[in-house]
Amino acid sequence: MAKRVGIEVSLAISEAVKLAQVDAVAAYPITPQTHIVEHLSELVAEGELDAAFIPVESEHSAMSVCAGTSAAGARTYTATSSQGLALMNEILFIIPALRLPIVMTIANRALSGPISIWNDHSDIMSVRDTGWIAIFAENGQEAFDLTLQSFKIAEDHRVLLPISVNIDGFTLSHVIEPHEFLDQEEVNRFLPEYKPAVQLNPDDPVSMGAVGVPEIYAEAKKCQDEVLKGSITVIKEVFAEFAEMFGREYKVVETYQAEGAETLLLTMGSVGETAMEAIDQLRAAGRKVGLVRLRLWRPFPAADLRAAVRGIKTLAVIDRAVSFGGTGGPVAGEVRSALYSVKDAPYVASFITGLGGRDITVDDFIGMANQAEAMAKANEIHEYKMIGVRE
Amino acid sequence: MTKKFNEKAWHEYDLGFMVSRPGCSAEYRTGDWRSQQPQTNKDKCIKCGVCYLVCPEGAIQLAADGTYDFDLEHCKGCGICATECWTGCISMVEEGE
């Protein structure tokens, strides 16, 4: 096993991208993603990574260039955040429709306005329906491992879809953590060379992105949805293969102290680490409380979630984005929908918190667990509550 | 028998709904989009070929006598040929008249 290296998470991601031996990177710097692409540009400039690093004038161009390089058969990577992701929006929809397996890191950051450079999940939630696979990392090691695994998932010919690896801005991107790196030989054993199913080639011409007349548009959308839903099989296979080779196990829905729990908290991303501390304290006090950490956001792992919450009484979903004018946080809405037809489904409390860089503390999690249990006991009809807001 | 493009199930199309056979757009009949169709007074036609050059759909073909015929399965009835015709021999006529 390779040695542990203390390194900033952003740089660890760049090193993972280098180990994946990408052919092309097109990206535009934006806080808090900047260090990732800055380091990649250095690696290319210093000759350590044999790739085309294509500087562009905007994120719209970055994703457009990525579409081109991927269509030409290049293993393609980019990274962005917040407003940058919003500016890519138009092209984001086209990438999965064309079945281009681009890997993108999103250093999650709040959307304007007011302008905020700090972390929440409003950026990724705003692109929920673009058709990308979306995976969340909880710490630096996960970010490194999931970046490598993402290339293998995306490029599998049963998938051929783009993936976003979501890491919390600053909370992950700018902290120095110990990482167990893999060496090039290990990565090569796990991640074979990218073999495109089809690529742009003048000797064997194809047209990508042709018009979808009413007679075929619905079939195109159905195909995209089926392939995205079916990708969960490949995601699980790749996670299993990675665990087999390197000993670090990943699941689409992770649980912590869920055995015998009556109440579960549900988080996505780095706050799961704080929530685990809260769970430890609650368990020490004799409370039957555990944690569900949703790793896979798209395709939504509904069956795995149902299995994870079977038999519990209360589920407290913590969202880090607002669906303005809606009936709950975006994750809570999805969770409620997945559980609605389940007999004896748990009471689902929706809490929105941690917006625009506001910390969520251990006490906050304990408070939400208490509140959710009280609401469930009273069978309180509610849509969502914002936690930690001055009233 | 190969299915037509609008008869296939969602999983029977090329990857990413790309077009892998050049020229297959000719199979898509755009003629029924038309509300007016071009008619030619061939006595006035000077065989210059301007209509052939300006047709955005390639729906105008050279006939054996040197004049031009219209492919009404693909002509969308845009009327550019009638506007550009030097002698005014092409006129646009309402469909169904």
CSV table of C-alpha atoms in Angstrom, one decimal:
chain,number,residue,atom,x,y,z
A,1,MET,CA,0.0,0.0,0.0
A,2,ALA,CA,1.2,3.4,-0.9
A,3,LYS,CA,2.3,5.9,1.7
A,4,ARG,CA,0.1,8.5,3.3
A,5,VAL,CA,0.7,12.0,2.1
A,6,GLY,CA,-0.4,15.2,3.8
A,7,ILE,CA,-1.7,17.4,1.0
A,8,GLU,CA,-4.4,19.9,0.2
A,9,VAL,CA,-7.5,18.1,-1.0
A,10,SER,CA,-7.6,20.2,-4.2
A,11,LEU,CA,-4.1,19.1,-5.1
A,12,ALA,CA,-4.9,15.4,-4.3
A,13,ILE,CA,-7.7,15.6,-6.8
A,14,SER,CA,-5.3,17.1,-9.4
A,15,GLU,CA,-2.9,14.2,-8.7
A,16,ALA,CA,-5.8,11.7,-9.2
A,17,VAL,CA,-6.6,13.3,-12.5
A,18,LYS,CA,-2.9,13.1,-13.4
A,19,LEU,CA,-2.8,9.4,-12.4
A,20,ALA,CA,-5.9,8.9,-14.6
A,21,GLN,CA,-3.7,10.2,-17.5
A,22,VAL,CA,-6.3,12.4,-18.9
A,23,ASP,CA,-5.8,13.6,-22.5
A,24,ALA,CA,-7.5,17.0,-22.2
A,25,VAL,CA,-8.4,19.5,-19.6
A,26,ALA,CA,-10.4,22.7,-20.3
A,27,ALA,CA,-11.3,24.8,-17.3
A,28,TYR,CA,-11.7,28.3,-16.1
A,29,PRO,CA,-10.6,29.2,-12.6
A,30,ILE,CA,-13.2,30.0,-9.9
A,31,THR,CA,-13.0,30.1,-6.2
A,32,PRO,CA,-12.9,27.5,-4.5
A,33,GLN,CA,-12.1,25.3,-7.4
A,34,THR,CA,-9.0,27.2,-8.5
A,35,HIS,CA,-6.3,25.2,-6.9
A,36,ILE,CA,-7.4,22.0,-8.7
A,37,VAL,CA,-7.0,23.4,-12.3
A,38,GLU,CA,-4.0,25.6,-11.3
A,39,HIS,CA,-2.1,22.5,-10.2
A,40,LEU,CA,-3.2,20.6,-13.3
A,41,SER,CA,-1.9,23.4,-15.5
A,42,GLU,CA,1.4,23.2,-13.6
A,43,LEU,CA,1.6,19.4,-14.1
A,44,VAL,CA,1.0,19.9,-17.8
A,45,ALA,CA,3.5,22.8,-18.1
A,46,GLU,CA,6.2,20.8,-16.2
A,47,GLY,CA,5.7,17.8,-18.5
A,48,GLU,CA,4.4,15.5,-15.7
A,49,LEU,CA,1.1,15.1,-17.4
A,50,ASP,CA,0.9,14.6,-21.2
A,51,ALA,CA,-2.4,16.3,-21.8
A,52,ALA,CA,-3.8,19.3,-23.7
A,53,PHE,CA,-4.5,22.0,-21.2
A,54,ILE,CA,-6.9,24.4,-23.0
A,55,PRO,CA,-7.4,27.8,-21.4
A,56,VAL,CA,-10.7,29.3,-22.2
A,57,GLU,CA,-12.5,32.6,-21.6
A,58,SER,CA,-15.5,31.2,-19.6
A,59,GLU,CA,-17.1,28.1,-18.2
A,60,HIS,CA,-19.5,28.0,-21.1
A,61,SER,CA,-16.5,27.7,-23.3
A,62,ALA,CA,-14.8,25.2,-20.9
A,63,MET,CA,-17.7,22.8,-21.1
A,64,SER,CA,-18.0,23.3,-24.9
A,65,VAL,CA,-14.3,22.5,-25.4
A,66,CYS,CA,-14.8,19.4,-23.2
A,67,ALA,CA,-17.6,18.3,-25.4
A,68,GLY,CA,-15.4,18.6,-28.4
A,69,THR,CA,-12.3,16.8,-26.9
A,70,SER,CA,-14.5,14.0,-25.5
A,71,ALA,CA,-16.3,13.6,-28.8
A,72,ALA,CA,-12.9,13.3,-30.5
A,73,GLY,CA,-12.1,10.4,-28.1
A,74,ALA,CA,-10.0,12.1,-25.5
A,75,ARG,CA,-10.3,11.3,-21.8
A,76,THR,CA,-11.5,14.7,-20.6
A,77,TYR,CA,-11.6,16.5,-17.2
A,78,THR,CA,-12.8,19.8,-15.9
A,79,ALA,CA,-13.7,21.4,-12.6
A,80,THR,CA,-15.9,24.3,-11.6
A,81,SER,CA,-18.0,25.8,-8.9
A,82,SER,CA,-21.2,27.9,-8.3
A,83,GLN,CA,-21.5,30.7,-10.9
A,84,GLY,CA,-19.1,28.8,-13.2
A,85,LEU,CA,-21.4,25.8,-13.1
A,86,ALA,CA,-24.4,28.1,-13.7
A,87,LEU,CA,-22.6,29.5,-16.7
A,88,MET,CA,-22.0,26.0,-18.1
A,89,ASN,CA,-25.7,25.2,-17.8
A,90,GLU,CA,-26.6,25.2,-21.4
A,91,ILE,CA,-23.9,22.7,-22.4
A,92,LEU,CA,-24.4,20.5,-19.3
A,93,PHE,CA,-27.6,19.2,-20.8
A,94,ILE,CA,-26.0,18.3,-24.1
A,95,ILE,CA,-23.1,16.2,-22.7
A,96,PRO,CA,-25.1,13.3,-21.4
A,97,ALA,CA,-27.4,13.4,-24.4
A,98,LEU,CA,-24.4,12.9,-26.6
A,99,ARG,CA,-23.1,10.2,-24.2
A,100,LEU,CA,-19.8,11.9,-23.5
A,101,PRO,CA,-18.0,10.5,-20.4
A,102,ILE,CA,-16.5,13.7,-19.0
A,103,VAL,CA,-15.5,13.8,-15.4
A,104,MET,CA,-15.9,17.1,-13.5
A,105,THR,CA,-15.2,18.1,-10.0
A,106,ILE,CA,-17.6,20.6,-8.5
A,107,ALA,CA,-16.2,22.4,-5.4
A,108,ASN,CA,-19.7,23.1,-4.1
A,109,ARG,CA,-20.3,26.8,-3.3
A,110,ALA,CA,-23.4,28.9,-2.8
A,111,LEU,CA,-25.0,30.7,-5.7
A,112,SER,CA,-25.3,34.5,-5.9
A,113,GLY,CA,-27.0,36.6,-4.7
A,114,PRO,CA,-25.9,37.9,-2.4
A,115,ILE,CA,-22.5,37.0,-3.7
A,116,SER,CA,-21.0,34.2,-1.6
A,117,ILE,CA,-17.8,32.2,-2.1
A,118,TRP,CA,-18.7,29.8,0.7
A,119,ASN,CA,-20.0,26.3,0.8
A,120,ASP,CA,-23.4,24.9,0.4
A,121,HIS,CA,-25.1,22.7,-2.2
A,122,SER,CA,-27.2,25.2,-4.2
A,123,ASP,CA,-24.9,24.9,-7.2
A,124,ILE,CA,-25.3,21.1,-7.7
A,125,MET,CA,-29.0,21.2,-6.9
A,126,SER,CA,-29.6,23.8,-9.7
A,127,VAL,CA,-28.2,21.3,-12.2
A,128,ARG,CA,-30.0,18.2,-10.8
A,129,ASP,CA,-31.9,17.5,-14.0
A,130,THR,CA,-29.1,17.9,-16.5
A,131,GLY,CA,-28.6,14.1,-16.7
A,132,TRP,CA,-25.2,13.9,-15.1
A,133,ILE,CA,-24.2,11.2,-12.6
A,134,ALA,CA,-23.6,13.1,-9.3
A,135,ILE,CA,-21.5,11.7,-6.5
A,136,PHE,CA,-20.6,13.3,-3.2
A,137,ALA,CA,-17.3,12.9,-1.3
A,138,GLU,CA,-17.1,13.4,2.4
A,139,ASN,CA,-13.3,13.8,2.9
A,140,GLY,CA,-10.1,14.1,0.9
A,141,GLN,CA,-9.4,10.4,0.6
A,142,GLU,CA,-12.9,9.9,-0.8
A,143,ALA,CA,-12.4,12.8,-3.3
A,144,PHE,CA,-9.2,11.2,-4.5
A,145,ASP,CA,-10.7,7.7,-4.8
A,146,LEU,CA,-14.0,8.8,-6.3
A,147,THR,CA,-12.2,10.9,-8.9
A,148,LEU,CA,-10.3,7.8,-10.2
A,149,GLN,CA,-13.4,5.6,-9.9
A,150,SER,CA,-15.5,8.2,-11.8
A,151,PHE,CA,-13.4,7.8,-15.0
A,152,LYS,CA,-14.0,4.0,-14.9
A,153,ILE,CA,-17.8,4.4,-14.3
A,154,ALA,CA,-18.2,7.1,-16.9
A,155,GLU,CA,-16.3,5.3,-19.6
A,156,ASP,CA,-17.9,1.9,-19.2
A,157,HIS,CA,-19.7,1.3,-22.5
A,158,ARG,CA,-22.9,0.5,-20.6
A,159,VAL,CA,-22.8,4.0,-19.1
A,160,LEU,CA,-21.0,6.6,-21.3
A,161,LEU,CA,-22.3,9.4,-19.2
A,162,PRO,CA,-20.6,12.4,-17.5
A,163,ILE,CA,-20.0,12.5,-13.8
A,164,SER,CA,-19.7,15.3,-11.3
A,165,VAL,CA,-17.7,14.5,-8.2
A,166,ASN,CA,-19.0,17.0,-5.5
A,167,ILE,CA,-16.7,18.2,-2.8
A,168,ASP,CA,-17.6,20.9,-0.3
A,169,GLY,CA,-15.8,24.2,-1.2
A,170,PHE,CA,-13.2,25.2,1.3
A,171,THR,CA,-14.4,22.6,3.9
A,172,LEU,CA,-12.7,20.1,1.6
A,173,SER,CA,-11.1,21.9,-1.2
A,174,HIS,CA,-8.8,24.0,1.0
A,175,VAL,CA,-7.9,21.8,3.8
A,176,ILE,CA,-4.8,19.6,4.1
A,177,GLU,CA,-5.6,16.0,4.9
A,178,PRO,CA,-3.6,12.8,4.9
A,179,HIS,CA,-4.3,10.9,1.7
A,180,GLU,CA,-3.3,7.4,0.8
A,181,PHE,CA,-2.2,7.8,-2.8
A,182,LEU,CA,-2.2,5.0,-5.4
A,183,ASP,CA,0.9,4.7,-7.6
A,184,GLN,CA,0.7,4.8,-11.4
A,185,GLU,CA,1.0,1.0,-11.7
A,186,GLU,CA,-1.9,0.5,-9.3
A,187,VAL,CA,-4.1,3.0,-11.2
A,188,ASN,CA,-3.2,1.4,-14.5
A,189,ARG,CA,-4.4,-2.0,-13.2
A,190,PHE,CA,-7.7,-0.5,-12.1
A,191,LEU,CA,-8.3,2.1,-14.9
A,192,PRO,CA,-7.7,0.8,-18.4
A,193,GLU,CA,-7.0,3.2,-21.3
A,194,TYR,CA,-10.2,4.9,-22.5
A,195,LYS,CA,-11.7,3.2,-25.5
A,196,PRO,CA,-14.4,5.4,-27.0
A,197,ALA,CA,-17.4,3.6,-28.4
A,198,VAL,CA,-17.6,6.2,-31.2
A,199,GLN,CA,-15.5,9.2,-31.9
A,200,LEU,CA,-15.3,12.0,-34.4
A,201,ASN,CA,-13.1,10.7,-37.1
A,202,PRO,CA,-13.0,12.0,-40.7
A,203,ASP,CA,-12.3,8.5,-42.1
A,204,ASP,CA,-15.6,7.2,-40.5
A,205,PRO,CA,-17.8,10.2,-40.2
A,206,VAL,CA,-20.7,10.6,-37.9
A,207,SER,CA,-22.8,13.7,-36.9
A,208,MET,CA,-23.2,14.2,-33.2
A,209,GLY,CA,-25.9,16.6,-31.9
A,210,ALA,CA,-28.4,16.4,-34.8
A,211,VAL,CA,-31.9,17.7,-34.5
A,212,GLY,CA,-34.4,15.6,-32.5
A,213,VAL,CA,-37.6,15.9,-34.4
A,214,PRO,CA,-40.9,15.1,-32.5
A,215,GLU,CA,-40.9,11.6,-33.8
A,216,ILE,CA,-37.7,10.7,-31.9
A,217,TYR,CA,-37.1,13.3,-29.1
A,218,ALA,CA,-39.1,11.3,-26.5
A,219,GLU,CA,-37.2,8.1,-27.4
A,220,ALA,CA,-33.9,10.0,-26.9
A,221,LYS,CA,-35.0,11.2,-23.4
A,222,LYS,CA,-36.3,7.8,-22.5
A,223,CYS,CA,-32.9,6.3,-23.5
A,224,GLN,CA,-31.0,8.8,-21.5
A,225,ASP,CA,-33.1,8.2,-18.4
A,226,GLU,CA,-32.8,4.4,-18.7
A,227,VAL,CA,-29.0,4.6,-19.1
A,228,LEU,CA,-28.7,6.9,-16.2
A,229,LYS,CA,-30.8,4.7,-13.9
A,230,GLY,CA,-29.0,1.6,-15.1
A,231,SER,CA,-25.6,3.2,-14.3
A,232,ILE,CA,-26.1,2.3,-10.7
A,233,THR,CA,-25.2,-1.3,-11.5
A,234,VAL,CA,-21.9,-0.2,-13.0
A,235,ILE,CA,-21.3,2.2,-10.1
A,236,LYS,CA,-21.7,-0.6,-7.6
A,237,GLU,CA,-19.4,-2.9,-9.7
A,238,VAL,CA,-16.7,-0.3,-9.9
A,239,PHE,CA,-16.9,0.4,-6.1
A,240,ALA,CA,-16.6,-3.3,-5.5
A,241,GLU,CA,-13.6,-3.7,-7.8
A,242,PHE,CA,-11.9,-0.7,-6.1
A,243,ALA,CA,-12.5,-2.2,-2.7
A,244,GLU,CA,-11.2,-5.5,-3.8
A,245,MET,CA,-8.0,-4.0,-5.2
A,246,PHE,CA,-7.3,-1.3,-2.7
A,247,GLY,CA,-9.3,-2.1,0.4
A,248,ARG,CA,-11.4,1.1,0.6
A,249,GLU,CA,-15.1,0.4,0.4
A,250,TYR,CA,-17.7,2.7,-1.1
A,251,LYS,CA,-21.5,2.4,-1.2
A,252,VAL,CA,-24.1,4.4,-2.9
A,253,VAL,CA,-25.9,4.8,0.4
A,254,GLU,CA,-23.6,4.7,3.5
A,255,THR,CA,-24.8,4.2,7.0
A,256,TYR,CA,-23.3,4.9,10.4
A,257,GLN,CA,-24.6,3.4,13.7
A,258,ALA,CA,-27.9,2.6,11.8
A,259,GLU,CA,-28.2,-0.8,13.4
A,260,GLY,CA,-31.2,-0.8,15.7
A,261,ALA,CA,-31.7,2.9,15.2
A,262,GLU,CA,-35.2,4.4,15.5
A,263,THR,CA,-34.1,7.8,14.2
A,264,LEU,CA,-31.7,8.5,11.3
A,265,LEU,CA,-30.2,11.7,10.2
A,266,LEU,CA,-29.5,12.0,6.4
A,267,THR,CA,-26.6,14.1,5.0
A,268,MET,CA,-24.7,14.6,1.8
A,269,GLY,CA,-21.0,15.6,1.7
A,270,SER,CA,-18.5,16.6,4.3
A,271,VAL,CA,-21.0,17.5,7.1
A,272,GLY,CA,-21.5,13.7,7.5
A,273,GLU,CA,-18.2,13.8,9.5
A,274,THR,CA,-19.7,16.3,12.0
A,275,ALA,CA,-23.0,14.3,12.1
A,276,MET,CA,-21.1,11.2,13.1
A,277,GLU,CA,-19.6,13.0,16.1
A,278,ALA,CA,-23.2,13.9,17.1
A,279,ILE,CA,-24.3,10.3,16.6
A,280,ASP,CA,-21.5,9.1,18.9
A,281,GLN,CA,-22.7,11.5,21.6
A,282,LEU,CA,-26.3,10.6,21.2
A,283,ARG,CA,-25.5,6.8,21.3
A,284,ALA,CA,-23.4,7.4,24.4
A,285,ALA,CA,-26.5,8.9,26.0
A,286,GLY,CA,-28.4,5.8,25.1
A,287,ARG,CA,-30.4,7.2,22.2
A,288,LYS,CA,-31.2,5.0,19.2
A,289,VAL,CA,-29.9,7.4,16.6
A,290,GLY,CA,-27.8,6.8,13.5
A,291,LEU,CA,-26.8,8.4,10.2
A,292,VAL,CA,-27.4,7.8,6.5
A,293,ARG,CA,-24.9,9.4,4.1
A,294,LEU,CA,-26.1,9.7,0.6
A,295,ARG,CA,-23.1,9.3,-1.7
A,296,LEU,CA,-25.0,9.0,-4.9
A,297,TRP,CA,-27.4,11.9,-5.8
A,298,ARG,CA,-28.0,11.0,-9.4
A,299,PRO,CA,-29.1,8.4,-10.3
A,300,PHE,CA,-31.1,8.6,-7.0
A,301,PRO,CA,-30.5,5.3,-5.2
A,302,ALA,CA,-34.2,4.9,-4.1
A,303,ALA,CA,-34.1,1.1,-3.5
A,304,ASP,CA,-30.9,1.4,-1.4
A,305,LEU,CA,-32.3,4.2,0.6
A,306,ARG,CA,-35.5,2.3,1.3
A,307,ALA,CA,-33.4,-0.6,2.5
A,308,ALA,CA,-31.3,1.7,4.7
A,309,VAL,CA,-34.3,3.3,6.5
A,310,ARG,CA,-36.5,0.1,6.8
A,311,GLY,CA,-38.1,-0.1,10.2
A,312,ILE,CA,-37.0,3.3,11.5
A,313,LYS,CA,-39.6,5.8,12.9
A,314,THR,CA,-38.0,9.1,12.1
A,315,LEU,CA,-35.8,10.4,9.3
A,316,ALA,CA,-34.3,13.9,9.5
A,317,VAL,CA,-33.1,15.0,6.1
A,318,ILE,CA,-30.5,17.8,6.2
A,319,ASP,CA,-30.4,20.0,3.0
A,320,ARG,CA,-27.9,22.6,2.2
A,321,ALA,CA,-29.9,24.4,-0.5
A,322,VAL,CA,-33.3,26.0,-0.8
A,323,SER,CA,-35.9,25.0,-3.4
A,324,PHE,CA,-37.6,28.4,-3.3
A,325,GLY,CA,-41.3,28.2,-2.9
A,326,GLY,CA,-41.2,24.4,-2.7
A,327,THR,CA,-42.3,21.9,-0.1
A,328,GLY,CA,-38.9,21.0,1.3
A,329,GLY,CA,-35.2,20.9,0.7
A,330,PRO,CA,-34.3,19.3,-2.6
A,331,VAL,CA,-32.9,16.1,-1.0
A,332,ALA,CA,-35.9,15.8,1.4
A,333,GLY,CA,-38.3,16.2,-1.5
A,334,GLU,CA,-36.6,13.3,-3.3
A,335,VAL,CA,-36.5,11.2,-0.1
A,336,ARG,CA,-40.2,11.7,0.6
A,337,SER,CA,-41.0,10.8,-3.0
A,338,ALA,CA,-39.0,7.6,-2.7
A,339,LEU,CA,-40.7,6.6,0.5
A,340,TYR,CA,-44.3,7.7,-0.1
A,341,SER,CA,-45.6,4.4,-1.3
A,342,VAL,CA,-43.7,2.4,1.3
A,343,LYS,CA,-46.0,0.9,4.0
A,344,ASP,CA,-45.1,2.2,7.5
A,345,ALA,CA,-42.6,4.7,6.0
A,346,PRO,CA,-40.8,6.8,8.5
A,347,TYR,CA,-41.8,10.4,9.4
A,348,VAL,CA,-39.6,12.6,7.2
A,349,ALA,CA,-38.5,15.9,8.7
A,350,SER,CA,-36.9,18.4,6.3
A,351,PHE,CA,-34.2,20.7,7.7
A,352,ILE,CA,-32.4,23.4,5.6
A,353,THR,CA,-29.2,24.6,7.1
A,354,GLY,CA,-25.6,25.3,6.5
A,355,LEU,CA,-26.3,27.9,3.7
A,356,GLY,CA,-23.5,30.0,2.3
A,357,GLY,CA,-20.8,28.7,4.6
A,358,ARG,CA,-22.7,28.8,7.8
A,359,ASP,CA,-21.3,26.1,10.1
A,360,ILE,CA,-23.4,23.2,11.2
A,361,THR,CA,-22.2,22.1,14.6
A,362,VAL,CA,-22.4,18.9,16.5
A,363,ASP,CA,-25.0,20.6,18.7
A,364,ASP,CA,-27.0,21.6,15.6
A,365,PHE,CA,-27.2,17.9,14.6
A,366,ILE,CA,-28.3,16.8,18.1
A,367,GLY,CA,-30.9,19.6,18.1
A,368,MET,CA,-32.2,18.5,14.7
A,369,ALA,CA,-32.4,14.8,15.9
A,370,ASN,CA,-34.4,16.0,19.0
A,371,GLN,CA,-36.7,18.2,17.0
A,372,ALA,CA,-37.4,15.5,14.4
A,373,GLU,CA,-38.3,13.0,17.0
A,374,ALA,CA,-40.7,15.5,18.7
A,375,MET,CA,-42.2,16.4,15.3
A,376,ALA,CA,-42.7,12.7,14.5
A,377,LYS,CA,-44.2,12.0,17.9
A,378,ALA,CA,-46.7,14.8,17.4
A,379,ASN,CA,-47.1,13.7,13.7
A,380,GLU,CA,-46.6,17.4,12.9
A,381,ILE,CA,-47.6,18.3,9.4
A,382,HIS,CA,-44.8,20.4,8.0
A,383,GLU,CA,-43.0,21.2,4.8
A,384,TYR,CA,-39.5,22.2,6.0
A,385,LYS,CA,-37.8,24.2,8.7
A,386,MET,CA,-34.7,26.4,8.3
A,387,ILE,CA,-32.3,25.8,11.2
A,388,GLY,CA,-30.0,28.4,12.7
A,389,VAL,CA,-31.7,31.4,11.1
A,390,ARG,CA,-32.2,34.5,13.3
A,391,GLU,CA,-36.0,35.1,13.6
B,1,MET,CA,-36.8,-5.4,-42.7
B,2,THR,CA,-35.1,-2.3,-41.4
B,3,LYS,CA,-37.3,0.0,-39.4
B,4,LYS,CA,-37.8,3.5,-40.4
B,5,PHE,CA,-36.3,6.2,-38.2
B,6,ASN,CA,-39.6,6.9,-36.6
B,7,GLU,CA,-40.5,3.3,-35.9
B,8,LYS,CA,-37.6,2.3,-33.7
B,9,ALA,CA,-37.8,1.7,-29.9
B,10,TRP,CA,-35.8,3.9,-27.7
B,11,HIS,CA,-32.9,1.4,-27.4
B,12,GLU,CA,-32.6,0.8,-31.1
B,13,TYR,CA,-31.0,4.1,-32.1
B,14,ASP,CA,-27.3,4.8,-32.5
B,15,LEU,CA,-25.4,5.9,-29.4
B,16,GLY,CA,-26.3,9.4,-28.3
B,17,PHE,CA,-28.8,9.6,-31.2
B,18,MET,CA,-25.9,10.4,-33.5
B,19,VAL,CA,-26.2,10.2,-37.3
B,20,SER,CA,-23.9,7.5,-38.6
B,21,ARG,CA,-25.1,7.3,-42.2
B,22,PRO,CA,-24.3,10.4,-44.2
B,23,GLY,CA,-27.3,11.7,-46.2
B,24,CYS,CA,-30.0,9.9,-44.3
B,25,SER,CA,-31.8,13.2,-43.7
B,26,ALA,CA,-33.3,12.7,-47.2
B,27,GLU,CA,-35.4,10.0,-45.6
B,28,TYR,CA,-37.2,12.6,-43.5
B,29,ARG,CA,-40.1,13.9,-45.6
B,30,THR,CA,-40.4,17.7,-45.0
B,31,GLY,CA,-42.9,18.2,-47.8
B,32,ASP,CA,-45.9,18.2,-45.5
B,33,TRP,CA,-44.6,21.3,-43.6
B,34,ARG,CA,-45.6,23.3,-46.7
B,35,SER,CA,-48.5,25.6,-47.0
B,36,GLN,CA,-47.6,26.9,-50.5
B,37,GLN,CA,-46.0,25.0,-53.4
B,38,PRO,CA,-44.0,26.2,-56.3
B,39,GLN,CA,-45.4,25.9,-59.8
B,40,THR,CA,-43.4,26.6,-63.0
B,41,ASN,CA,-44.5,28.1,-66.3
B,42,LYS,CA,-41.9,26.2,-68.2
B,43,ASP,CA,-42.5,28.3,-71.4
B,44,LYS,CA,-40.9,31.3,-69.5
B,45,CYS,CA,-38.0,29.2,-68.0
B,46,ILE,CA,-34.6,30.2,-69.5
B,47,LYS,CA,-32.8,27.2,-67.8
B,48,CYS,CA,-30.5,29.5,-65.9
B,49,GLY,CA,-30.5,27.3,-62.8
B,50,VAL,CA,-30.8,30.1,-60.2
B,51,CYS,CA,-33.7,28.2,-58.5
B,52,TYR,CA,-31.5,25.2,-58.2
B,53,LEU,CA,-28.7,27.2,-56.6
B,54,VAL,CA,-30.8,29.0,-54.1
B,55,CYS,CA,-33.0,26.2,-52.8
B,56,PRO,CA,-31.9,25.6,-49.2
B,57,GLU,CA,-33.3,22.1,-49.2
B,58,GLY,CA,-31.8,20.7,-52.4
B,59,ALA,CA,-35.3,20.0,-53.5
B,60,ILE,CA,-34.9,21.3,-57.1
B,61,GLN,CA,-33.4,19.0,-59.7
B,62,LEU,CA,-32.3,19.3,-63.3
B,63,ALA,CA,-34.8,17.8,-65.7
B,64,ALA,CA,-33.9,16.0,-69.0
B,65,ASP,CA,-35.0,19.0,-71.0
B,66,GLY,CA,-32.7,21.4,-69.1
B,67,THR,CA,-35.5,23.0,-67.0
B,68,TYR,CA,-36.0,22.2,-63.3
B,69,ASP,CA,-38.3,19.9,-61.4
B,70,PHE,CA,-39.4,20.2,-57.8
B,71,ASP,CA,-39.2,17.4,-55.3
B,72,LEU,CA,-42.4,18.0,-53.4
B,73,GLU,CA,-41.6,15.3,-50.8
B,74,HIS,CA,-38.9,17.6,-49.5
B,75,CYS,CA,-39.8,21.2,-50.6
B,76,LYS,CA,-40.9,23.1,-47.6
B,77,GLY,CA,-42.5,25.9,-49.6
B,78,CYS,CA,-40.2,28.7,-48.5
B,79,GLY,CA,-40.6,30.5,-51.8
B,80,ILE,CA,-37.0,31.6,-52.2
B,81,CYS,CA,-37.0,30.1,-55.8
B,82,ALA,CA,-40.0,32.1,-56.8
B,83,THR,CA,-38.5,35.3,-55.4
B,84,GLU,CA,-35.1,34.8,-57.0
B,85,CYS,CA,-36.3,33.5,-60.4
B,86,TRP,CA,-35.1,35.9,-63.1
B,87,THR,CA,-38.0,35.6,-65.4
B,88,GLY,CA,-40.8,35.2,-62.8
B,89,CYS,CA,-41.7,31.8,-64.2
B,90,ILE,CA,-42.1,30.2,-60.6
B,91,SER,CA,-45.1,31.2,-58.6
B,92,MET,CA,-46.2,30.0,-55.2
B,93,VAL,CA,-49.7,28.5,-55.1
B,94,GLU,CA,-51.7,27.7,-51.9
B,95,GLU,CA,-51.7,24.0,-51.1
B,96,GLY,CA,-55.0,22.4,-52.0
B,97,GLU,CA,-55.9,24.9,-54.6
